[in-house]
XYZ file of C-alpha atoms in Angstrom:
332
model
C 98.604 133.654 126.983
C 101.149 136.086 126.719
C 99.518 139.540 128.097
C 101.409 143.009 127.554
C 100.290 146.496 127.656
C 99.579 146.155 123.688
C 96.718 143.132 124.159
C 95.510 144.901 127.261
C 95.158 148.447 125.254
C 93.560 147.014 122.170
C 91.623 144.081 123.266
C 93.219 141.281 121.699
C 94.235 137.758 122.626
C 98.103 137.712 121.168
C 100.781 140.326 121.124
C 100.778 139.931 117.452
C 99.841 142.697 114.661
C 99.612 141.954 110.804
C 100.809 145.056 108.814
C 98.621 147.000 106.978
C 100.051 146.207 103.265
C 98.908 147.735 100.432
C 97.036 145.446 98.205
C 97.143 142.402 100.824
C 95.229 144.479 103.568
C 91.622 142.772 102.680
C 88.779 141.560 104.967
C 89.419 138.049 104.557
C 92.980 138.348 105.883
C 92.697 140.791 108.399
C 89.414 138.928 110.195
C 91.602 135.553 110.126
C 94.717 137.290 111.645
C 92.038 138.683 114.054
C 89.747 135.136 114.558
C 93.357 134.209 115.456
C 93.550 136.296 118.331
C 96.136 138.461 117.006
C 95.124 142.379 115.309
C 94.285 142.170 111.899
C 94.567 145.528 109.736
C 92.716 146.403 106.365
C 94.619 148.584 104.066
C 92.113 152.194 103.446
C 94.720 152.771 100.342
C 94.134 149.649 98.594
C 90.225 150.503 97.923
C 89.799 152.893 94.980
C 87.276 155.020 97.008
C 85.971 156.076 100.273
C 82.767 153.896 99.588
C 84.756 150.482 98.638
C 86.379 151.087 101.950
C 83.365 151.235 104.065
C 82.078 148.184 101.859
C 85.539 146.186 102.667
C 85.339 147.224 106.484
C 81.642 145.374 106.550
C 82.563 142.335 104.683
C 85.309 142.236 107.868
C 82.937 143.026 110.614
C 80.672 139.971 108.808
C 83.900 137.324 109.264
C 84.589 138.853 112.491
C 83.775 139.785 115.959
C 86.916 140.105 117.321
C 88.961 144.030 117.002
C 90.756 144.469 114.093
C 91.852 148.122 112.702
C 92.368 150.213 109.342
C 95.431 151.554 108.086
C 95.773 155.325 106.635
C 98.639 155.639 104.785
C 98.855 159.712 104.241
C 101.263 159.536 101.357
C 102.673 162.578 99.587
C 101.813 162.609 96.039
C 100.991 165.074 93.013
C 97.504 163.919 93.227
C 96.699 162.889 96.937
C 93.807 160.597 98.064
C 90.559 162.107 99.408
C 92.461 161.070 102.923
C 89.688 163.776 104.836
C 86.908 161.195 103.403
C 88.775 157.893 104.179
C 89.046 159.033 107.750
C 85.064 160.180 107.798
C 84.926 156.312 106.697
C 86.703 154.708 109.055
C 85.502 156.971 111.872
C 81.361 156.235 110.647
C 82.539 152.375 110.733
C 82.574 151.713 113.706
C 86.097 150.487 113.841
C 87.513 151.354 116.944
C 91.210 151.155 116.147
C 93.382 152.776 112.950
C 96.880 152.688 112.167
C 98.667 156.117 110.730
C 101.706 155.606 108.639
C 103.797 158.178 106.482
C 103.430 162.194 106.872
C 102.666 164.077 110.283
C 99.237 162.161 111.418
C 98.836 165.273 113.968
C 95.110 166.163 111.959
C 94.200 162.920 111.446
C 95.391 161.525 115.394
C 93.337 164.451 116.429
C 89.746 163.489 114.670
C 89.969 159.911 115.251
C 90.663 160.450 119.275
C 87.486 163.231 119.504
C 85.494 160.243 118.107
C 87.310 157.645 120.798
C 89.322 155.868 118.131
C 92.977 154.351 119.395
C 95.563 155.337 117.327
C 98.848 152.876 116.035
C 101.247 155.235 114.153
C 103.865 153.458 112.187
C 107.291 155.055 112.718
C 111.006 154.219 111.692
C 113.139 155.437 113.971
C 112.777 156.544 117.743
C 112.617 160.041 116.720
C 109.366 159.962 115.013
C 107.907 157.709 117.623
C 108.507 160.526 120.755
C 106.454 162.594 117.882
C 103.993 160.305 117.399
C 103.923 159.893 121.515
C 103.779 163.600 122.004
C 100.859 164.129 119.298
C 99.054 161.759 121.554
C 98.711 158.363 119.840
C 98.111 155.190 122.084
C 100.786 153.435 120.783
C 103.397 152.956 117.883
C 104.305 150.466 115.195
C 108.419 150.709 115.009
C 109.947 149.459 111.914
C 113.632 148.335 111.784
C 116.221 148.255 109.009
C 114.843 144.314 108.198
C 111.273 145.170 106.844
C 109.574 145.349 103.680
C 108.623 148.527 101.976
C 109.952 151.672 103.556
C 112.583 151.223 106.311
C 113.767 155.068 106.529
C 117.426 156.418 106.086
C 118.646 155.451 108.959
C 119.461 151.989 108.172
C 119.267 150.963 112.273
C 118.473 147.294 112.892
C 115.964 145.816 115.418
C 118.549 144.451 117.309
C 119.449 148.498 118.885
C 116.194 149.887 117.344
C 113.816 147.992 119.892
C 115.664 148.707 123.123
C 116.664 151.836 121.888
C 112.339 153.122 121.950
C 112.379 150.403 125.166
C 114.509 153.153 126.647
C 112.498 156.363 125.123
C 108.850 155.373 125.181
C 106.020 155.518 127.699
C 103.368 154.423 125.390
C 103.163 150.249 124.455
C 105.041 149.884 121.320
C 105.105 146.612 118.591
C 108.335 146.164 116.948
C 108.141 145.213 112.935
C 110.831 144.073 110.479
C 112.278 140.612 110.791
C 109.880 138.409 112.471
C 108.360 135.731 111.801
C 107.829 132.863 114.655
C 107.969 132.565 118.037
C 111.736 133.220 118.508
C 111.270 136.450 117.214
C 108.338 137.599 119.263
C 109.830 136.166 122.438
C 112.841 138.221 121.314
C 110.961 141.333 120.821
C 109.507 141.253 124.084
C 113.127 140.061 126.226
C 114.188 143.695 124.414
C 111.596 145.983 125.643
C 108.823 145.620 122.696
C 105.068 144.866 124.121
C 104.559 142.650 120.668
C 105.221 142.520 117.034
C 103.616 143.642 113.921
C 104.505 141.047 110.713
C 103.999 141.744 106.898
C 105.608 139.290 104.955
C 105.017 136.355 106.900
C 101.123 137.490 106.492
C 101.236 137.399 103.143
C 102.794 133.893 102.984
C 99.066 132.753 104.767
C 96.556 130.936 103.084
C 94.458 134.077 103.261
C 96.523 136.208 101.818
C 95.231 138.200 98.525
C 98.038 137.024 96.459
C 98.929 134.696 94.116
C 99.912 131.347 95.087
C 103.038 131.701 92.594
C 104.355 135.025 94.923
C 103.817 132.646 98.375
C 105.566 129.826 97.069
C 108.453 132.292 95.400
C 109.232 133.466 98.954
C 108.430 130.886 100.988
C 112.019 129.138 97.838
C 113.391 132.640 98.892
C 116.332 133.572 101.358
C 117.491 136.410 103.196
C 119.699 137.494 100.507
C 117.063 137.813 97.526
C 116.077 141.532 98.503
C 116.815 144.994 96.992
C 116.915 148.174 98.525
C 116.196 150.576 95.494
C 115.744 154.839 95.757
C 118.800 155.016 98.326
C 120.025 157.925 96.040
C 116.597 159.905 96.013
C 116.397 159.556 99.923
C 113.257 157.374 99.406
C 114.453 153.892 100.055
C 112.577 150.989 99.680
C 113.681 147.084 100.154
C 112.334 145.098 97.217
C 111.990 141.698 95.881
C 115.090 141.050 93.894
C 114.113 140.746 90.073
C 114.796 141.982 86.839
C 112.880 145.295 87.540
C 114.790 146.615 90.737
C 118.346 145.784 89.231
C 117.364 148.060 86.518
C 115.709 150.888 88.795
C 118.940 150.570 90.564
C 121.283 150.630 87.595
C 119.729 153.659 86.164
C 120.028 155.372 89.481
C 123.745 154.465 90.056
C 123.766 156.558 86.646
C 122.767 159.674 87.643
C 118.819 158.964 87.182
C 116.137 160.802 88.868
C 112.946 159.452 89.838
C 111.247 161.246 86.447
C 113.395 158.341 84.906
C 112.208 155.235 87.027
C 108.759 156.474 87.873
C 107.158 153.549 85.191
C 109.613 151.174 86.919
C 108.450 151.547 90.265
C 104.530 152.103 89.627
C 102.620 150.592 92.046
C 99.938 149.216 89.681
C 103.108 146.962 88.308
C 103.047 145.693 92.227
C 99.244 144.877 92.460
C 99.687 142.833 89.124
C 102.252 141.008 90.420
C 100.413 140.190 93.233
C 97.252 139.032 90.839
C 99.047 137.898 88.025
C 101.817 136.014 89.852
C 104.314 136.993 87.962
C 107.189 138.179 89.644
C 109.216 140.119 86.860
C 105.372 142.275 86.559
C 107.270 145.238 88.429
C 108.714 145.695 92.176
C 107.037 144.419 95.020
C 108.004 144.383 98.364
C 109.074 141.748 100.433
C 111.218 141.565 103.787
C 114.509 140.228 104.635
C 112.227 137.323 106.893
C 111.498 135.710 103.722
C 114.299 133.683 104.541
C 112.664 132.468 107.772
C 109.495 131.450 106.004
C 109.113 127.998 104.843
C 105.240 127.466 104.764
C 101.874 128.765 104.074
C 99.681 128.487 107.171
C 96.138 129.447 107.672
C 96.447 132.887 109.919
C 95.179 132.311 112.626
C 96.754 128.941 113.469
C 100.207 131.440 112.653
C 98.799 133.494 115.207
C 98.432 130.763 118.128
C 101.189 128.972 117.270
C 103.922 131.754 117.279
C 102.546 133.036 120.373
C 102.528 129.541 122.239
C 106.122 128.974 120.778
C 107.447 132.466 122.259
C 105.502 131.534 125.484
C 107.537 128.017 125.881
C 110.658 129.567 125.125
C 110.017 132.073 127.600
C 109.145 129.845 130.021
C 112.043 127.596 129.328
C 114.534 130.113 129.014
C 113.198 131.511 132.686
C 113.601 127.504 133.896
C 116.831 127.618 132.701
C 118.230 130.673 134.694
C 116.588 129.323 137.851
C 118.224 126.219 137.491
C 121.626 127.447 136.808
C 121.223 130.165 139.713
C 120.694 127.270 142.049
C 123.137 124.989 140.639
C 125.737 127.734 141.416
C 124.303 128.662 144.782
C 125.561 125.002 145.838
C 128.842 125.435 144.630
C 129.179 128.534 146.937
């Protein structure tokens, strides 16, 4: 098995995370990812209340015994979430790990490590990680230019993004946006990342919360069927490519402000897509991967099988230098 400071830190089997997507974040996915070996994450956001969290969080601990964690996404909005309740819940779980994402998690990082909690916070650039470092979490989810939802402003690719927080970071770190088998992971780790954290290959699982027509649209999908939309209100967000994100995208090439796609980009319209199976329903996200995916496994068999792949090509790439270094210490 492939050990790093990530699996040592959290307990699990496989350098492998599943992001913590809204409305595909359930118990049955995240305890399969976690079964697996890998760290499965349920989405606080997606449950309407504090107490349909802690009732999702003990369906989980029922299909699971292995660590898995809870995403808190502290969004800014008009009218926030009780997010001071949703932490109370996770904390009076029993879950021992959570994942921060969005605004300053200093509050939050704070009352999760007084009650022993580890703490993933989900960053976009190298800047906010060294935050997220000095604040004191135990280690940080860093998304590149490649992944679904929210990539930043900076537009900076794994490729540089990886080595880059290699290069800044003390704390273990899982790089997210692009992967999706066990090239990608063994890449990951060859640039300085202790694993990786995947969305949309997740949600192309068996059990995945979505409909079968959304798996088998991506899975028909390529690299080149994404939109980034809100690049003009600073905002931006890569997209499945439909009718609905040309249009938020036309209207803001026109001068439109967000008062004028704000229907558009609802995120009820996303959960029906993902119910309905309807793609043209509204915008949902999806990563540039999709073109890498070309099945729908169960999870954990995704899990096992990308690690063992990175693992043998590893292992054969190491063979290979060894060879080679001999081969030209003969010819000396």
């Amino acid at each position: 098995m492939l050990k790093t400071r990530f699996t040592e830190t959290f307990g699990v089997e496989h350098p492998i995370v599943q992001g913590g997507m809204m409305f595909v974040g359930r118990a049955e996915l995240a305890a399969a990812v976690s079964n697996g070996g890998g760290l499965g994450i349920i989405t606080a956001l997606t449950q309407p209340t504090p107490k349909d969290l802690a009732e999702e969080i003990s369906r989980c601990q029922a299909l699971t015994d292995k660590p898995f964690a809870v995403n808190l996404t502290l969004t800014l909005s008009i009218n926030p979430p009780p997010f001071a309740e949703f932490r109370q819940v996770i904390i009076d779980s029993g879950v021992g790990i959570v994942e921060t994402a969005g605004s300053d998690p200093t509050v939050h990082v704070e009352h999760f490590k007084q009650h022993g909690l580890k703490v993933i916070h989900k960053c976009t650039s190298v800047w906010h990680a060294l935050k997220a470092e000095k604040v004191g979490v135990d280690a940080v989810s860093i998304d590149g230019f490649e992944c679904a939802g929210h990539p930043g402003e900076d537009d900076v690719p794994g490729l540089v993004l990886i080595p880059a927080a290699a290069d800044a970071l003390k704390i273990p770190f899982v790089a997210s946006g692009g992967f999706a088998d066990g090239r990608g992971l063994a890449a990951a780790l060859a640039l300085g990342a202790d694993g990786i954290n995947m969305g949309t290959r997740f949600m192309c699982t068996q059990e995945s919360p979505i409909h079968d027509n959304i798996k088998n649209l991506i899975v028909e999908s390529t690299e080149r069927d994404t939109r980034l939309i809100m690049r003009q209100l600073r905002n931006s967000m890569r997209v499945s490519k439909n009718t609905v994100s040309d249009e938020v995208i036309e209207i803001l090439s026109k001068g439109g402000r967000f008062k004028d796609i704000k229907d558009l980009v609802a995120g009820v319209r996303g959960r029906t897509v993902f119910q309905n199976g309807d793609p043209e329903l509204g915008v949902w996200t999806v990563g540039l991967v999709q073109g890498l995916i070309h099945d729908v496994p169960a999870a954990g068999e995704l899990v096992q099988q990308i690690s063992s792949d990175a693992q043998d090509l590893l292992l054969g790439l190491a063979r290979t230098v060894v060879v080679d270094r001999v081969a030209a210490a003969g010819r000396v």
